[in-house]
Amino acid sequence: MSELGDSQFKRTPIFVALALAVALVLGVLIGAKLVYSKAANQPVAMAALDSPDATSTECASLLDALPEKLLGHRRAELAEPAPDGAAAWASNSVEKVTLRCGVSLPLQYTELSTLIDAEGTQWLQVIDATPGSDMQTWYSINSFPTVAVTADAASMNGQENPVKGLGDALEKLTKRTTEPNPIPLINLATPKAEDAQCTALMQAMPESVADGYARASVNIPAGVAWVKQGHEPIVVRCGVEDPASYEAGAQLNQVDDIPWFEDTKLANGTTSGAYYALGRQVNVVMSMPSDAGNTAITTLSRAISVNTQVK
């Protein structure tokens, strides 16, 4: 056999191996694309929630008017059983935006809430208080029925909010402003509000009591509040009555020299609890959400210790 023929013979297995390798790579790429496409087209599962107006004609009109794409995600089918008044957009099983029409406004919506205007609709931003979560839900405030849109940071694709692009569809709803819930603790009786110790304590309250919380410009008798965008407020009142649920032997948590009694009542749409500073000549109570951290109660404990007297 000639040298040329021998060389070509030796190269043949190399060419075959190369062709097989290329075919394998193409197969993997095509398979991955098919798997990704299948995952992206999977129906989005949404649990049933309290949505009293979800079956209204207004919600039906809204769903019909929703865009096919939102924040770069395509409109997705909902897994059965699909809740009434719901819609979703998804790019894969992780990146998705969900919408619910006809929901109830959460208790987080209070007179202290800061609303955000987007495309003619006022929205309440509620950031998930779960540690490690960057999920947030936006509630329409001046439309009926109320619409809630939920997404995490990755699903928002760098946008400031998940509602950009919904303006035209929301025009199908009736413009109606919903009254906010009262400021936390505002309805508590304060028989010792005029006590000099309460006056001193209120004057000692700082401009910020926790990370991101700024003092609110609001008149609360013997009280003060701090607010943070997307979060529930921190509210303090002085001179209140003893907590009705407190009994001798109840568990107390000591912060510096102040014993605190937690009077938390679980409710939908809020993570805040009421914390009573006891053992002083005037009672002090603080409403604080679960994600506010320990800075607020530590700061307040020190102020109470300095400005009020032990019983």
PDB file of C-alpha atoms in Angstrom, residues 76-304:
ATOM      1  CA  ALA A  76     -48.314  30.889  30.793  1.00  0.00           C
ATOM      2  CA  GLU A  77     -51.042  28.353  31.332  1.00  0.00           C
ATOM      3  CA  LEU A  78     -52.157  27.682  34.898  1.00  0.00           C
ATOM      4  CA  ALA A  79     -52.044  24.228  36.414  1.00  0.00           C
ATOM      5  CA  GLU A  80     -55.394  22.730  37.346  1.00  0.00           C
ATOM      6  CA  PRO A  81     -57.244  23.455  39.502  1.00  0.00           C
ATOM      7  CA  ALA A  82     -56.592  27.058  38.445  1.00  0.00           C
ATOM      8  CA  PRO A  83     -57.868  29.693  40.892  1.00  0.00           C
ATOM      9  CA  ASP A  84     -60.375  32.263  39.656  1.00  0.00           C
ATOM     10  CA  GLY A  85     -59.037  35.659  38.648  1.00  0.00           C
ATOM     11  CA  ALA A  86     -55.444  34.464  38.238  1.00  0.00           C
ATOM     12  CA  ALA A  87     -52.825  34.748  35.490  1.00  0.00           C
ATOM     13  CA  ALA A  88     -49.090  34.136  35.126  1.00  0.00           C
ATOM     14  CA  TRP A  89     -46.123  34.810  32.893  1.00  0.00           C
ATOM     15  CA  ALA A  90     -43.043  32.578  32.935  1.00  0.00           C
ATOM     16  CA  SER A  91     -39.736  31.961  31.188  1.00  0.00           C
ATOM     17  CA  ASN A  92     -38.987  28.786  33.147  1.00  0.00           C
ATOM     18  CA  SER A  93     -40.014  27.038  36.347  1.00  0.00           C
ATOM     19  CA  VAL A  94     -38.204  29.637  38.471  1.00  0.00           C
ATOM     20  CA  GLU A  95     -38.605  32.985  36.723  1.00  0.00           C
ATOM     21  CA  LYS A  96     -42.280  33.891  36.748  1.00  0.00           C
ATOM     22  CA  VAL A  97     -44.732  36.668  37.554  1.00  0.00           C
ATOM     23  CA  THR A  98     -48.186  35.906  38.938  1.00  0.00           C
ATOM     24  CA  LEU A  99     -51.293  38.075  39.052  1.00  0.00           C
ATOM     25  CA  ARG A 100     -54.450  37.743  41.098  1.00  0.00           C
ATOM     26  CA  CYS A 101     -57.555  39.861  40.621  1.00  0.00           C
ATOM     27  CA  GLY A 102     -60.215  40.352  43.285  1.00  0.00           C
ATOM     28  CA  VAL A 103     -58.020  39.871  46.351  1.00  0.00           C
ATOM     29  CA  SER A 104     -58.440  41.526  49.736  1.00  0.00           C
ATOM     30  CA  LEU A 105     -55.984  44.236  50.709  1.00  0.00           C
ATOM     31  CA  PRO A 106     -53.536  43.134  53.423  1.00  0.00           C
ATOM     32  CA  LEU A 107     -53.409  44.633  56.904  1.00  0.00           C
ATOM     33  CA  GLN A 108     -50.062  46.166  55.910  1.00  0.00           C
ATOM     34  CA  TYR A 109     -52.033  48.878  54.111  1.00  0.00           C
ATOM     35  CA  THR A 110     -52.297  51.588  56.776  1.00  0.00           C
ATOM     36  CA  GLU A 111     -52.384  55.365  57.026  1.00  0.00           C
ATOM     37  CA  LEU A 112     -48.581  55.229  57.191  1.00  0.00           C
ATOM     38  CA  SER A 113     -48.164  53.367  53.894  1.00  0.00           C
ATOM     39  CA  THR A 114     -46.235  55.032  51.075  1.00  0.00           C
ATOM     40  CA  LEU A 115     -47.882  54.342  47.721  1.00  0.00           C
ATOM     41  CA  ILE A 116     -46.123  54.161  44.352  1.00  0.00           C
ATOM     42  CA  ASP A 117     -47.713  55.425  41.142  1.00  0.00           C
ATOM     43  CA  ALA A 118     -47.127  53.316  38.034  1.00  0.00           C
ATOM     44  CA  GLU A 119     -48.947  53.896  34.751  1.00  0.00           C
ATOM     45  CA  GLY A 120     -51.884  55.624  36.434  1.00  0.00           C
ATOM     46  CA  THR A 121     -52.413  53.100  39.223  1.00  0.00           C
ATOM     47  CA  GLN A 122     -51.360  53.494  42.849  1.00  0.00           C
ATOM     48  CA  TRP A 123     -49.627  50.463  44.293  1.00  0.00           C
ATOM     49  CA  LEU A 124     -48.736  49.211  47.757  1.00  0.00           C
ATOM     50  CA  GLN A 125     -45.430  47.347  47.763  1.00  0.00           C
ATOM     51  CA  VAL A 126     -45.173  44.518  50.300  1.00  0.00           C
ATOM     52  CA  ILE A 127     -41.783  42.819  50.625  1.00  0.00           C
ATOM     53  CA  ASP A 128     -41.794  39.239  51.888  1.00  0.00           C
ATOM     54  CA  ALA A 129     -40.538  39.117  55.474  1.00  0.00           C
ATOM     55  CA  THR A 130     -39.274  35.533  55.135  1.00  0.00           C
ATOM     56  CA  PRO A 131     -35.484  35.415  55.721  1.00  0.00           C
ATOM     57  CA  GLY A 132     -33.614  34.928  52.451  1.00  0.00           C
ATOM     58  CA  SER A 133     -36.615  35.762  50.275  1.00  0.00           C
ATOM     59  CA  ASP A 134     -36.605  38.617  47.747  1.00  0.00           C
ATOM     60  CA  MET A 135     -40.225  38.078  46.766  1.00  0.00           C
ATOM     61  CA  GLN A 136     -42.521  41.085  46.701  1.00  0.00           C
ATOM     62  CA  THR A 137     -46.207  41.650  46.005  1.00  0.00           C
ATOM     63  CA  TRP A 138     -47.730  44.840  44.650  1.00  0.00           C
ATOM     64  CA  TYR A 139     -51.387  45.619  45.454  1.00  0.00           C
ATOM     65  CA  SER A 140     -53.446  48.088  43.433  1.00  0.00           C
ATOM     66  CA  ILE A 141     -54.992  50.638  45.784  1.00  0.00           C
ATOM     67  CA  ASN A 142     -57.137  52.842  43.553  1.00  0.00           C
ATOM     68  CA  SER A 143     -58.819  50.177  41.440  1.00  0.00           C
ATOM     69  CA  PHE A 144     -61.709  47.801  41.976  1.00  0.00           C
ATOM     70  CA  PRO A 145     -61.308  44.905  42.234  1.00  0.00           C
ATOM     71  CA  THR A 146     -57.900  44.888  43.889  1.00  0.00           C
ATOM     72  CA  VAL A 147     -55.079  43.324  41.866  1.00  0.00           C
ATOM     73  CA  ALA A 148     -51.987  41.670  43.373  1.00  0.00           C
ATOM     74  CA  VAL A 149     -48.847  41.062  41.297  1.00  0.00           C
ATOM     75  CA  THR A 150     -46.031  38.918  42.744  1.00  0.00           C
ATOM     76  CA  ALA A 151     -42.455  38.351  41.557  1.00  0.00           C
ATOM     77  CA  ASP A 152     -38.942  37.898  42.903  1.00  0.00           C
ATOM     78  CA  ALA A 153     -35.854  39.903  41.934  1.00  0.00           C
ATOM     79  CA  ALA A 154     -34.728  37.503  39.198  1.00  0.00           C
ATOM     80  CA  SER A 155     -38.167  37.472  37.595  1.00  0.00           C
ATOM     81  CA  MET A 156     -38.297  41.281  37.457  1.00  0.00           C
ATOM     82  CA  ASN A 157     -35.362  41.365  35.018  1.00  0.00           C
ATOM     83  CA  GLY A 158     -33.879  44.541  36.481  1.00  0.00           C
ATOM     84  CA  GLN A 159     -37.158  46.488  36.500  1.00  0.00           C
ATOM     85  CA  GLU A 160     -38.135  48.592  39.518  1.00  0.00           C
ATOM     86  CA  ASN A 161     -41.509  46.897  39.806  1.00  0.00           C
ATOM     87  CA  PRO A 162     -43.399  43.892  38.390  1.00  0.00           C
ATOM     88  CA  VAL A 163     -46.398  45.925  37.159  1.00  0.00           C
ATOM     89  CA  LYS A 164     -44.793  47.775  34.262  1.00  0.00           C
ATOM     90  CA  GLY A 165     -46.820  46.970  31.159  1.00  0.00           C
ATOM     91  CA  LEU A 166     -50.161  46.387  32.908  1.00  0.00           C
ATOM     92  CA  GLY A 167     -51.475  49.947  32.567  1.00  0.00           C
ATOM     93  CA  ASP A 168     -53.749  49.339  29.566  1.00  0.00           C
ATOM     94  CA  ALA A 169     -55.314  46.218  31.072  1.00  0.00           C
ATOM     95  CA  LEU A 170     -55.946  47.928  34.410  1.00  0.00           C
ATOM     96  CA  GLU A 171     -58.049  50.550  32.637  1.00  0.00           C
ATOM     97  CA  LYS A 172     -60.732  47.849  32.482  1.00  0.00           C
ATOM     98  CA  LEU A 173     -61.193  48.199  36.243  1.00  0.00           C
ATOM     99  CA  THR A 174     -63.184  50.808  38.136  1.00  0.00           C
ATOM    100  CA  LYS A 175     -61.157  53.600  39.700  1.00  0.00           C
ATOM    101  CA  ARG A 176     -61.892  53.505  43.412  1.00  0.00           C
ATOM    102  CA  THR A 177     -59.609  54.366  46.327  1.00  0.00           C
ATOM    103  CA  THR A 178     -59.714  51.996  49.288  1.00  0.00           C
ATOM    104  CA  GLU A 179     -59.486  53.468  52.768  1.00  0.00           C
ATOM    105  CA  PRO A 180     -56.357  52.361  54.648  1.00  0.00           C
ATOM    106  CA  ASN A 181     -56.348  50.467  57.904  1.00  0.00           C
ATOM    107  CA  PRO A 182     -55.698  52.469  61.090  1.00  0.00           C
ATOM    108  CA  ILE A 183     -52.157  53.045  62.309  1.00  0.00           C
ATOM    109  CA  PRO A 184     -51.094  50.122  64.525  1.00  0.00           C
ATOM    110  CA  LEU A 185     -51.822  50.699  68.254  1.00  0.00           C
ATOM    111  CA  ILE A 186     -53.769  53.898  67.498  1.00  0.00           C
ATOM    112  CA  ASN A 187     -56.942  52.588  69.135  1.00  0.00           C
ATOM    113  CA  LEU A 188     -55.283  51.716  72.451  1.00  0.00           C
ATOM    114  CA  ALA A 189     -56.328  53.737  75.473  1.00  0.00           C
ATOM    115  CA  THR A 190     -53.505  55.835  76.944  1.00  0.00           C
ATOM    116  CA  PRO A 191     -54.611  56.875  80.455  1.00  0.00           C
ATOM    117  CA  LYS A 192     -51.085  58.043  81.351  1.00  0.00           C
ATOM    118  CA  ALA A 193     -50.254  59.766  78.071  1.00  0.00           C
ATOM    119  CA  GLU A 194     -49.789  63.118  79.846  1.00  0.00           C
ATOM    120  CA  ASP A 195     -47.290  61.709  82.339  1.00  0.00           C
ATOM    121  CA  ALA A 196     -43.973  63.585  82.284  1.00  0.00           C
ATOM    122  CA  GLN A 197     -42.139  60.305  81.755  1.00  0.00           C
ATOM    123  CA  CYS A 198     -44.016  59.742  78.486  1.00  0.00           C
ATOM    124  CA  THR A 199     -43.205  63.278  77.391  1.00  0.00           C
ATOM    125  CA  ALA A 200     -39.519  62.708  78.105  1.00  0.00           C
ATOM    126  CA  LEU A 201     -39.552  59.365  76.317  1.00  0.00           C
ATOM    127  CA  MET A 202     -41.191  60.788  73.190  1.00  0.00           C
ATOM    128  CA  GLN A 203     -38.652  63.604  73.076  1.00  0.00           C
ATOM    129  CA  ALA A 204     -35.849  61.042  73.270  1.00  0.00           C
ATOM    130  CA  MET A 205     -37.058  59.036  70.295  1.00  0.00           C
ATOM    131  CA  PRO A 206     -34.419  58.915  67.495  1.00  0.00           C
ATOM    132  CA  GLU A 207     -34.864  59.722  63.799  1.00  0.00           C
ATOM    133  CA  SER A 208     -34.166  56.080  62.943  1.00  0.00           C
ATOM    134  CA  VAL A 209     -34.828  53.052  65.103  1.00  0.00           C
ATOM    135  CA  ALA A 210     -33.803  50.215  62.750  1.00  0.00           C
ATOM    136  CA  ASP A 211     -32.043  49.717  59.431  1.00  0.00           C
ATOM    137  CA  GLY A 212     -33.882  51.658  56.722  1.00  0.00           C
ATOM    138  CA  TYR A 213     -36.594  52.979  59.041  1.00  0.00           C
ATOM    139  CA  ALA A 214     -37.102  56.760  59.115  1.00  0.00           C
ATOM    140  CA  ARG A 215     -39.285  58.717  61.492  1.00  0.00           C
ATOM    141  CA  ALA A 216     -42.724  59.467  60.038  1.00  0.00           C
ATOM    142  CA  SER A 217     -44.300  62.916  60.033  1.00  0.00           C
ATOM    143  CA  VAL A 218     -47.538  61.889  61.702  1.00  0.00           C
ATOM    144  CA  ASN A 219     -49.346  63.010  64.854  1.00  0.00           C
ATOM    145  CA  ILE A 220     -49.870  60.077  67.214  1.00  0.00           C
ATOM    146  CA  PRO A 221     -50.945  60.971  70.774  1.00  0.00           C
ATOM    147  CA  ALA A 222     -48.107  59.909  73.089  1.00  0.00           C
ATOM    148  CA  GLY A 223     -46.612  58.013  70.199  1.00  0.00           C
ATOM    149  CA  VAL A 224     -44.163  57.984  67.332  1.00  0.00           C
ATOM    150  CA  ALA A 225     -43.737  55.902  64.167  1.00  0.00           C
ATOM    151  CA  TRP A 226     -40.969  54.926  61.758  1.00  0.00           C
ATOM    152  CA  VAL A 227     -41.547  53.734  58.201  1.00  0.00           C
ATOM    153  CA  LYS A 228     -39.614  51.783  55.573  1.00  0.00           C
ATOM    154  CA  GLN A 229     -40.680  51.321  51.959  1.00  0.00           C
ATOM    155  CA  GLY A 230     -42.244  47.919  51.379  1.00  0.00           C
ATOM    156  CA  HIS A 231     -42.310  47.033  55.076  1.00  0.00           C
ATOM    157  CA  GLU A 232     -44.727  47.410  57.959  1.00  0.00           C
ATOM    158  CA  PRO A 233     -44.148  50.385  60.270  1.00  0.00           C
ATOM    159  CA  ILE A 234     -42.677  50.406  63.742  1.00  0.00           C
ATOM    160  CA  VAL A 235     -44.967  52.268  66.147  1.00  0.00           C
ATOM    161  CA  VAL A 236     -44.417  53.150  69.805  1.00  0.00           C
ATOM    162  CA  ARG A 237     -46.966  54.479  72.295  1.00  0.00           C
ATOM    163  CA  CYS A 238     -46.528  55.447  75.931  1.00  0.00           C
ATOM    164  CA  GLY A 239     -48.964  55.471  78.851  1.00  0.00           C
ATOM    165  CA  VAL A 240     -51.083  52.550  77.681  1.00  0.00           C
ATOM    166  CA  GLU A 241     -53.004  50.165  79.895  1.00  0.00           C
ATOM    167  CA  ASP A 242     -51.684  46.752  80.918  1.00  0.00           C
ATOM    168  CA  PRO A 243     -52.033  44.179  78.104  1.00  0.00           C
ATOM    169  CA  ALA A 244     -55.335  42.334  78.504  1.00  0.00           C
ATOM    170  CA  SER A 245     -53.749  38.952  77.786  1.00  0.00           C
ATOM    171  CA  TYR A 246     -50.991  39.323  80.381  1.00  0.00           C
ATOM    172  CA  GLU A 247     -51.193  37.027  83.400  1.00  0.00           C
ATOM    173  CA  ALA A 248     -48.869  36.359  86.303  1.00  0.00           C
ATOM    174  CA  GLY A 249     -46.225  33.857  85.277  1.00  0.00           C
ATOM    175  CA  ALA A 250     -46.388  34.800  81.608  1.00  0.00           C
ATOM    176  CA  GLN A 251     -43.146  34.472  79.676  1.00  0.00           C
ATOM    177  CA  LEU A 252     -41.119  37.684  79.491  1.00  0.00           C
ATOM    178  CA  ASN A 253     -38.038  38.484  77.431  1.00  0.00           C
ATOM    179  CA  GLN A 254     -35.381  40.643  79.051  1.00  0.00           C
ATOM    180  CA  VAL A 255     -33.619  43.276  76.927  1.00  0.00           C
ATOM    181  CA  ASP A 256     -31.058  45.155  79.027  1.00  0.00           C
ATOM    182  CA  ASP A 257     -33.049  45.921  82.206  1.00  0.00           C
ATOM    183  CA  ILE A 258     -36.484  45.999  80.519  1.00  0.00           C
ATOM    184  CA  PRO A 259     -38.796  42.942  80.623  1.00  0.00           C
ATOM    185  CA  TRP A 260     -40.934  42.632  77.470  1.00  0.00           C
ATOM    186  CA  PHE A 261     -44.239  40.806  77.058  1.00  0.00           C
ATOM    187  CA  GLU A 262     -45.110  39.723  73.526  1.00  0.00           C
ATOM    188  CA  ASP A 263     -48.811  40.036  72.753  1.00  0.00           C
ATOM    189  CA  THR A 264     -48.807  38.795  69.165  1.00  0.00           C
ATOM    190  CA  LYS A 265     -52.024  37.843  67.434  1.00  0.00           C
ATOM    191  CA  LEU A 266     -51.660  35.957  64.163  1.00  0.00           C
ATOM    192  CA  ALA A 267     -53.568  37.549  61.296  1.00  0.00           C
ATOM    193  CA  ASN A 268     -53.539  37.369  57.529  1.00  0.00           C
ATOM    194  CA  GLY A 269     -51.591  40.125  55.832  1.00  0.00           C
ATOM    195  CA  THR A 270     -49.363  41.149  58.728  1.00  0.00           C
ATOM    196  CA  THR A 271     -46.297  39.888  60.563  1.00  0.00           C
ATOM    197  CA  SER A 272     -46.338  42.558  63.268  1.00  0.00           C
ATOM    198  CA  GLY A 273     -46.634  41.876  66.951  1.00  0.00           C
ATOM    199  CA  ALA A 274     -47.273  44.078  69.986  1.00  0.00           C
ATOM    200  CA  TYR A 275     -44.482  44.158  72.587  1.00  0.00           C
ATOM    201  CA  TYR A 276     -45.135  45.650  76.034  1.00  0.00           C
ATOM    202  CA  ALA A 277     -42.357  47.002  78.240  1.00  0.00           C
ATOM    203  CA  LEU A 278     -43.458  46.186  81.790  1.00  0.00           C
ATOM    204  CA  GLY A 279     -42.253  46.979  85.280  1.00  0.00           C
ATOM    205  CA  ARG A 280     -42.116  50.762  84.784  1.00  0.00           C
ATOM    206  CA  GLN A 281     -44.346  53.505  86.168  1.00  0.00           C
ATOM    207  CA  VAL A 282     -45.752  53.951  82.657  1.00  0.00           C
ATOM    208  CA  ASN A 283     -46.390  51.154  80.189  1.00  0.00           C
ATOM    209  CA  VAL A 284     -44.805  51.386  76.752  1.00  0.00           C
ATOM    210  CA  VAL A 285     -45.903  49.293  73.781  1.00  0.00           C
ATOM    211  CA  MET A 286     -44.251  48.795  70.420  1.00  0.00           C
ATOM    212  CA  SER A 287     -45.740  47.353  67.217  1.00  0.00           C
ATOM    213  CA  MET A 288     -42.945  45.827  65.153  1.00  0.00           C
ATOM    214  CA  PRO A 289     -42.829  43.493  62.106  1.00  0.00           C
ATOM    215  CA  SER A 290     -40.963  40.212  62.357  1.00  0.00           C
ATOM    216  CA  ASP A 291     -38.190  41.292  59.969  1.00  0.00           C
ATOM    217  CA  ALA A 292     -37.269  44.529  61.777  1.00  0.00           C
ATOM    218  CA  GLY A 293     -34.464  42.852  63.702  1.00  0.00           C
ATOM    219  CA  ASN A 294     -33.307  43.434  67.278  1.00  0.00           C
ATOM    220  CA  THR A 295     -32.055  46.993  66.852  1.00  0.00           C
ATOM    221  CA  ALA A 296     -35.465  48.592  67.404  1.00  0.00           C
ATOM    222  CA  ILE A 297     -36.302  46.845  70.663  1.00  0.00           C
ATOM    223  CA  THR A 298     -32.747  47.352  71.958  1.00  0.00           C
ATOM    224  CA  THR A 299     -32.818  51.067  71.144  1.00  0.00           C
ATOM    225  CA  LEU A 300     -36.232  51.499  72.749  1.00  0.00           C
ATOM    226  CA  SER A 301     -35.212  49.522  75.842  1.00  0.00           C
ATOM    227  CA  ARG A 302     -32.333  51.911  76.483  1.00  0.00           C
ATOM    228  CA  ALA A 303     -34.570  54.953  76.013  1.00  0.00           C
ATOM    229  CA  ILE A 304     -37.184  53.525  78.388  1.00  0.00           C
TER     230      ILE A 304
END
